[in-house]
Amino acid sequence: ENDQYTRGHSERVSEYSRLVARGLNMTKEEEQTVVQAGLMHDIGKIGIRHEQLNKAGALTTEEISMFRHHPDKGKRILEPIPFLAKLIPGAQCHHEHFDGSGYPAGLKGDEIPLLGRIIAVADTYDAMTSDRAYRKALPHEVAIAELRKCSGTQFDPELVQIFILELEKEHMVQGLENEGIT
């Protein structure tokens, strides 16, 4: 995460994931696992060159294949480290889709570990609302509309609802803090 496009991405995904954990009323320990999984979700991208991560044009077939291997690579990196093993579902399953059309395993619905389903929503929201080499950040409203549109196909519909609700609560609190009300 050594460039302007990806810097802060994992931290933001981690914080967005925390909002969902809070909305699910997870225990502090479960919430901490969600936060850590958010931080580590892209660890499988280690070794992918800076130029490839930030390519402005269309990806080649080889590049697409390389990117599609990062979830399994993440699993292989985390597996030998006992205290990080619980983060594997977040790293390995954040590109699975609720309808089974995702990768690497084509898991569907509840077959996808909760950690993977949570990070999928957080990761996609952050990707949409951040500047990338190939496009400018989308406005919050556009990103939310896209999450709603892909709810039930790409994303767990319950988690999309929770994320939107918790994000709105967070924005309201920040707005009040900015006005010196809290």
mmCIF file of C-alpha atoms in Angstrom:
data_model
loop_
_atom_site.group_PDB
_atom_site.id
_atom_site.type_symbol
_atom_site.label_atom_id
_atom_site.label_comp_id
_atom_site.label_asym_id
_atom_site.label_seq_id
_atom_site.Cartn_x
_atom_site.Cartn_y
_atom_site.Cartn_z
ATOM 1 C CA GLU A 1 0.000 0.000 0.000
ATOM 2 C CA ASN A 2 2.761 2.349 -0.994
ATOM 3 C CA ASP A 3 1.016 4.652 -3.438
ATOM 4 C CA GLN A 4 -1.619 7.351 -3.580
ATOM 5 C CA TYR A 5 -4.392 5.067 -4.865
ATOM 6 C CA THR A 6 -4.139 2.267 -2.333
ATOM 7 C CA ARG A 7 -2.786 4.170 0.677
ATOM 8 C CA GLY A 8 -5.334 4.027 3.448
ATOM 9 C CA HIS A 9 -7.546 1.522 1.606
ATOM 10 C CA SER A 10 -7.132 -1.316 4.116
ATOM 11 C CA GLU A 11 -7.609 1.058 7.060
ATOM 12 C CA ARG A 12 -10.844 2.393 5.580
ATOM 13 C CA VAL A 13 -12.095 -1.114 4.719
ATOM 14 C CA SER A 14 -11.315 -2.057 8.307
ATOM 15 C CA GLU A 15 -13.346 0.865 9.679
ATOM 16 C CA TYR A 16 -16.280 0.233 7.309
ATOM 17 C CA SER A 17 -16.210 -3.427 8.337
ATOM 18 C CA ARG A 18 -16.299 -2.347 11.995
ATOM 19 C CA LEU A 19 -19.542 -0.466 11.300
ATOM 20 C CA VAL A 20 -21.150 -3.678 10.017
ATOM 21 C CA ALA A 21 -19.845 -5.654 13.020
ATOM 22 C CA ARG A 22 -21.388 -3.020 15.291
ATOM 23 C CA GLY A 23 -24.673 -3.189 13.373
ATOM 24 C CA LEU A 24 -24.673 -6.974 13.841
ATOM 25 C CA ASN A 25 -24.143 -6.478 17.605
ATOM 26 C CA MET A 26 -21.013 -8.624 17.540
ATOM 27 C CA THR A 27 -18.999 -9.119 20.713
ATOM 28 C CA LYS A 28 -15.900 -6.917 21.162
ATOM 29 C CA GLU A 29 -13.748 -9.942 20.316
ATOM 30 C CA GLU A 30 -15.701 -10.707 17.119
ATOM 31 C CA GLU A 31 -15.596 -7.024 16.158
ATOM 32 C CA GLN A 32 -11.803 -7.022 16.644
ATOM 33 C CA THR A 33 -11.503 -10.027 14.296
ATOM 34 C CA VAL A 34 -13.576 -8.163 11.684
ATOM 35 C CA VAL A 35 -11.348 -5.075 12.052
ATOM 36 C CA GLN A 36 -8.150 -7.143 11.713
ATOM 37 C CA ALA A 37 -9.556 -9.034 8.719
ATOM 38 C CA GLY A 38 -10.327 -5.689 7.057
ATOM 39 C CA LEU A 39 -6.718 -4.616 7.546
ATOM 40 C CA MET A 40 -5.374 -7.880 6.097
ATOM 41 C CA HIS A 41 -7.932 -8.583 3.341
ATOM 42 C CA ASP A 42 -5.569 -7.696 0.468
ATOM 43 C CA ILE A 43 -2.401 -9.288 1.873
ATOM 44 C CA GLY A 44 -2.458 -11.644 -1.119
ATOM 45 C CA LYS A 45 -1.601 -8.654 -3.354
ATOM 46 C CA ILE A 46 1.935 -8.710 -1.948
ATOM 47 C CA GLY A 47 4.251 -9.191 -4.901
ATOM 48 C CA ILE A 48 1.941 -7.582 -7.462
ATOM 49 C CA ARG A 49 3.925 -4.712 -8.956
ATOM 50 C CA HIS A 50 2.874 -1.088 -8.359
ATOM 51 C CA GLU A 51 2.354 -0.522 -12.119
ATOM 52 C CA GLN A 52 0.016 -3.510 -12.329
ATOM 53 C CA LEU A 53 -2.008 -2.486 -9.272
ATOM 54 C CA ASN A 54 -2.577 0.978 -10.732
ATOM 55 C CA LYS A 55 -2.933 0.308 -14.434
ATOM 56 C CA ALA A 56 -5.123 2.928 -16.095
ATOM 57 C CA GLY A 57 -6.128 0.836 -19.116
ATOM 58 C CA ALA A 58 -7.814 -2.527 -19.581
ATOM 59 C CA LEU A 59 -6.190 -5.518 -17.896
ATOM 60 C CA THR A 60 -4.744 -8.362 -19.947
ATOM 61 C CA THR A 61 -6.004 -11.925 -19.448
ATOM 62 C CA GLU A 62 -2.794 -12.700 -17.516
ATOM 63 C CA GLU A 63 -3.277 -9.662 -15.236
ATOM 64 C CA ILE A 64 -6.893 -10.612 -14.544
ATOM 65 C CA SER A 65 -5.766 -14.127 -13.665
ATOM 66 C CA MET A 66 -3.036 -12.758 -11.384
ATOM 67 C CA PHE A 67 -5.513 -10.514 -9.548
ATOM 68 C CA ARG A 68 -7.979 -13.379 -9.195
ATOM 69 C CA HIS A 69 -5.312 -15.386 -7.358
ATOM 70 C CA HIS A 70 -4.809 -12.806 -4.576
ATOM 71 C CA PRO A 71 -7.566 -14.222 -2.297
ATOM 72 C CA ASP A 72 -6.031 -17.723 -2.317
ATOM 73 C CA LYS A 73 -2.547 -16.249 -2.003
ATOM 74 C CA GLY A 74 -3.791 -14.342 1.057
ATOM 75 C CA LYS A 75 -4.959 -17.629 2.582
ATOM 76 C CA ARG A 76 -1.547 -19.223 1.976
ATOM 77 C CA ILE A 77 0.218 -16.255 3.619
ATOM 78 C CA LEU A 78 -2.015 -16.243 6.731
ATOM 79 C CA GLU A 79 -2.398 -20.023 7.189
ATOM 80 C CA PRO A 80 0.980 -20.810 8.828
ATOM 81 C CA ILE A 81 0.536 -18.027 11.426
ATOM 82 C CA PRO A 82 -1.746 -19.452 14.146
ATOM 83 C CA PHE A 83 -3.053 -16.151 15.562
ATOM 84 C CA LEU A 84 -3.866 -14.849 12.042
ATOM 85 C CA ALA A 85 -5.650 -18.002 10.829
ATOM 86 C CA LYS A 86 -9.050 -16.622 11.925
ATOM 87 C CA LEU A 87 -8.602 -13.802 9.369
ATOM 88 C CA ILE A 88 -8.397 -16.207 6.406
ATOM 89 C CA PRO A 89 -12.120 -16.068 5.488
ATOM 90 C CA GLY A 90 -11.822 -12.277 5.073
ATOM 91 C CA ALA A 91 -8.755 -12.488 2.835
ATOM 92 C CA GLN A 92 -9.943 -15.501 0.852
ATOM 93 C CA CYS A 93 -13.659 -14.767 0.412
ATOM 94 C CA HIS A 94 -14.066 -10.996 -0.106
ATOM 95 C CA HIS A 95 -14.508 -11.466 -3.876
ATOM 96 C CA GLU A 96 -17.138 -14.206 -3.573
ATOM 97 C CA HIS A 97 -20.586 -13.025 -4.687
ATOM 98 C CA PHE A 98 -23.854 -13.750 -2.917
ATOM 99 C CA ASP A 99 -25.286 -15.300 -6.105
ATOM 100 C CA GLY A 100 -22.271 -17.601 -6.568
ATOM 101 C CA SER A 101 -20.719 -15.671 -9.481
ATOM 102 C CA GLY A 102 -17.611 -14.513 -7.575
ATOM 103 C CA TYR A 103 -14.149 -16.002 -7.077
ATOM 104 C CA PRO A 104 -12.010 -17.887 -6.126
ATOM 105 C CA ALA A 105 -14.431 -20.720 -5.211
ATOM 106 C CA GLY A 106 -17.811 -19.567 -6.555
ATOM 107 C CA LEU A 107 -19.370 -19.802 -3.087
ATOM 108 C CA LYS A 108 -22.993 -18.709 -2.731
ATOM 109 C CA GLY A 109 -25.079 -17.099 0.043
ATOM 110 C CA ASP A 110 -24.319 -18.473 3.505
ATOM 111 C CA GLU A 111 -21.578 -20.724 2.071
ATOM 112 C CA ILE A 112 -19.523 -17.511 2.043
ATOM 113 C CA PRO A 113 -18.111 -16.947 5.544
ATOM 114 C CA LEU A 114 -19.632 -13.904 7.264
ATOM 115 C CA LEU A 115 -16.196 -12.251 7.393
ATOM 116 C CA GLY A 116 -15.908 -12.439 3.603
ATOM 117 C CA ARG A 117 -19.441 -11.094 3.099
ATOM 118 C CA ILE A 118 -18.781 -8.136 5.429
ATOM 119 C CA ILE A 119 -15.475 -7.209 3.798
ATOM 120 C CA ALA A 120 -16.990 -7.505 0.296
ATOM 121 C CA VAL A 121 -19.378 -4.629 1.085
ATOM 122 C CA ALA A 122 -16.762 -2.492 2.865
ATOM 123 C CA ASP A 123 -14.099 -3.111 0.196
ATOM 124 C CA THR A 124 -16.413 -2.263 -2.700
ATOM 125 C CA TYR A 125 -17.724 0.908 -1.045
ATOM 126 C CA ASP A 126 -14.176 2.113 -0.418
ATOM 127 C CA ALA A 127 -13.048 1.204 -3.943
ATOM 128 C CA MET A 128 -15.951 3.173 -5.412
ATOM 129 C CA THR A 129 -15.478 6.255 -3.197
ATOM 130 C CA SER A 130 -11.677 6.494 -3.665
ATOM 131 C CA ASP A 131 -9.710 7.922 -6.581
ATOM 132 C CA ARG A 132 -8.167 5.187 -8.698
ATOM 133 C CA ALA A 133 -5.713 5.313 -11.613
ATOM 134 C CA TYR A 134 -8.526 4.451 -14.017
ATOM 135 C CA ARG A 135 -11.255 6.763 -12.619
ATOM 136 C CA LYS A 136 -12.103 9.464 -10.108
ATOM 137 C CA ALA A 137 -13.894 8.655 -6.853
ATOM 138 C CA LEU A 138 -17.664 8.278 -7.138
ATOM 139 C CA PRO A 139 -19.900 10.363 -4.857
ATOM 140 C CA HIS A 140 -21.230 8.651 -1.714
ATOM 141 C CA GLU A 141 -24.813 8.613 -3.108
ATOM 142 C CA VAL A 142 -23.716 6.867 -6.315
ATOM 143 C CA ALA A 143 -21.753 4.237 -4.368
ATOM 144 C CA ILE A 144 -24.733 3.577 -2.059
ATOM 145 C CA ALA A 145 -27.070 3.247 -5.071
ATOM 146 C CA GLU A 146 -24.634 0.713 -6.602
ATOM 147 C CA LEU A 147 -24.490 -1.320 -3.349
ATOM 148 C CA ARG A 148 -28.310 -1.377 -3.298
ATOM 149 C CA LYS A 149 -28.436 -2.387 -6.969
ATOM 150 C CA CYS A 150 -26.022 -5.300 -6.376
ATOM 151 C CA SER A 151 -27.686 -6.350 -3.119
ATOM 152 C CA GLY A 152 -28.679 -10.014 -3.403
ATOM 153 C CA THR A 153 -26.439 -10.640 -6.430
ATOM 154 C CA GLN A 154 -22.940 -9.469 -5.479
ATOM 155 C CA PHE A 155 -23.649 -8.695 -1.813
ATOM 156 C CA ASP A 156 -25.510 -10.127 1.165
ATOM 157 C CA PRO A 157 -28.660 -7.948 1.226
ATOM 158 C CA GLU A 158 -28.851 -7.890 5.035
ATOM 159 C CA LEU A 159 -25.259 -6.648 5.302
ATOM 160 C CA VAL A 160 -25.828 -3.941 2.669
ATOM 161 C CA GLN A 161 -28.786 -2.643 4.716
ATOM 162 C CA ILE A 162 -26.762 -2.702 7.935
ATOM 163 C CA PHE A 163 -23.778 -0.999 6.306
ATOM 164 C CA ILE A 164 -25.915 1.831 4.871
ATOM 165 C CA LEU A 165 -27.707 2.341 8.192
ATOM 166 C CA GLU A 166 -24.482 2.349 10.237
ATOM 167 C CA LEU A 167 -22.696 4.623 7.747
ATOM 168 C CA GLU A 168 -25.588 7.115 7.927
ATOM 169 C CA LYS A 169 -25.438 7.028 11.758
ATOM 170 C CA GLU A 170 -21.673 7.622 11.578
ATOM 171 C CA HIS A 171 -22.098 10.564 9.188
ATOM 172 C CA MET A 172 -24.772 12.068 11.444
ATOM 173 C CA VAL A 173 -22.487 11.823 14.473
ATOM 174 C CA GLN A 174 -19.566 13.340 12.529
ATOM 175 C CA GLY A 175 -21.837 16.141 11.315
ATOM 176 C CA LEU A 176 -22.868 16.954 14.878
ATOM 177 C CA GLU A 177 -19.243 16.836 16.043
ATOM 178 C CA ASN A 178 -18.246 19.206 13.250
ATOM 179 C CA GLU A 179 -20.915 21.623 14.446
ATOM 180 C CA GLY A 180 -19.697 21.297 18.043
ATOM 181 C CA ILE A 181 -22.955 19.727 19.247
ATOM 182 C CA THR A 182 -21.730 16.453 20.815
#
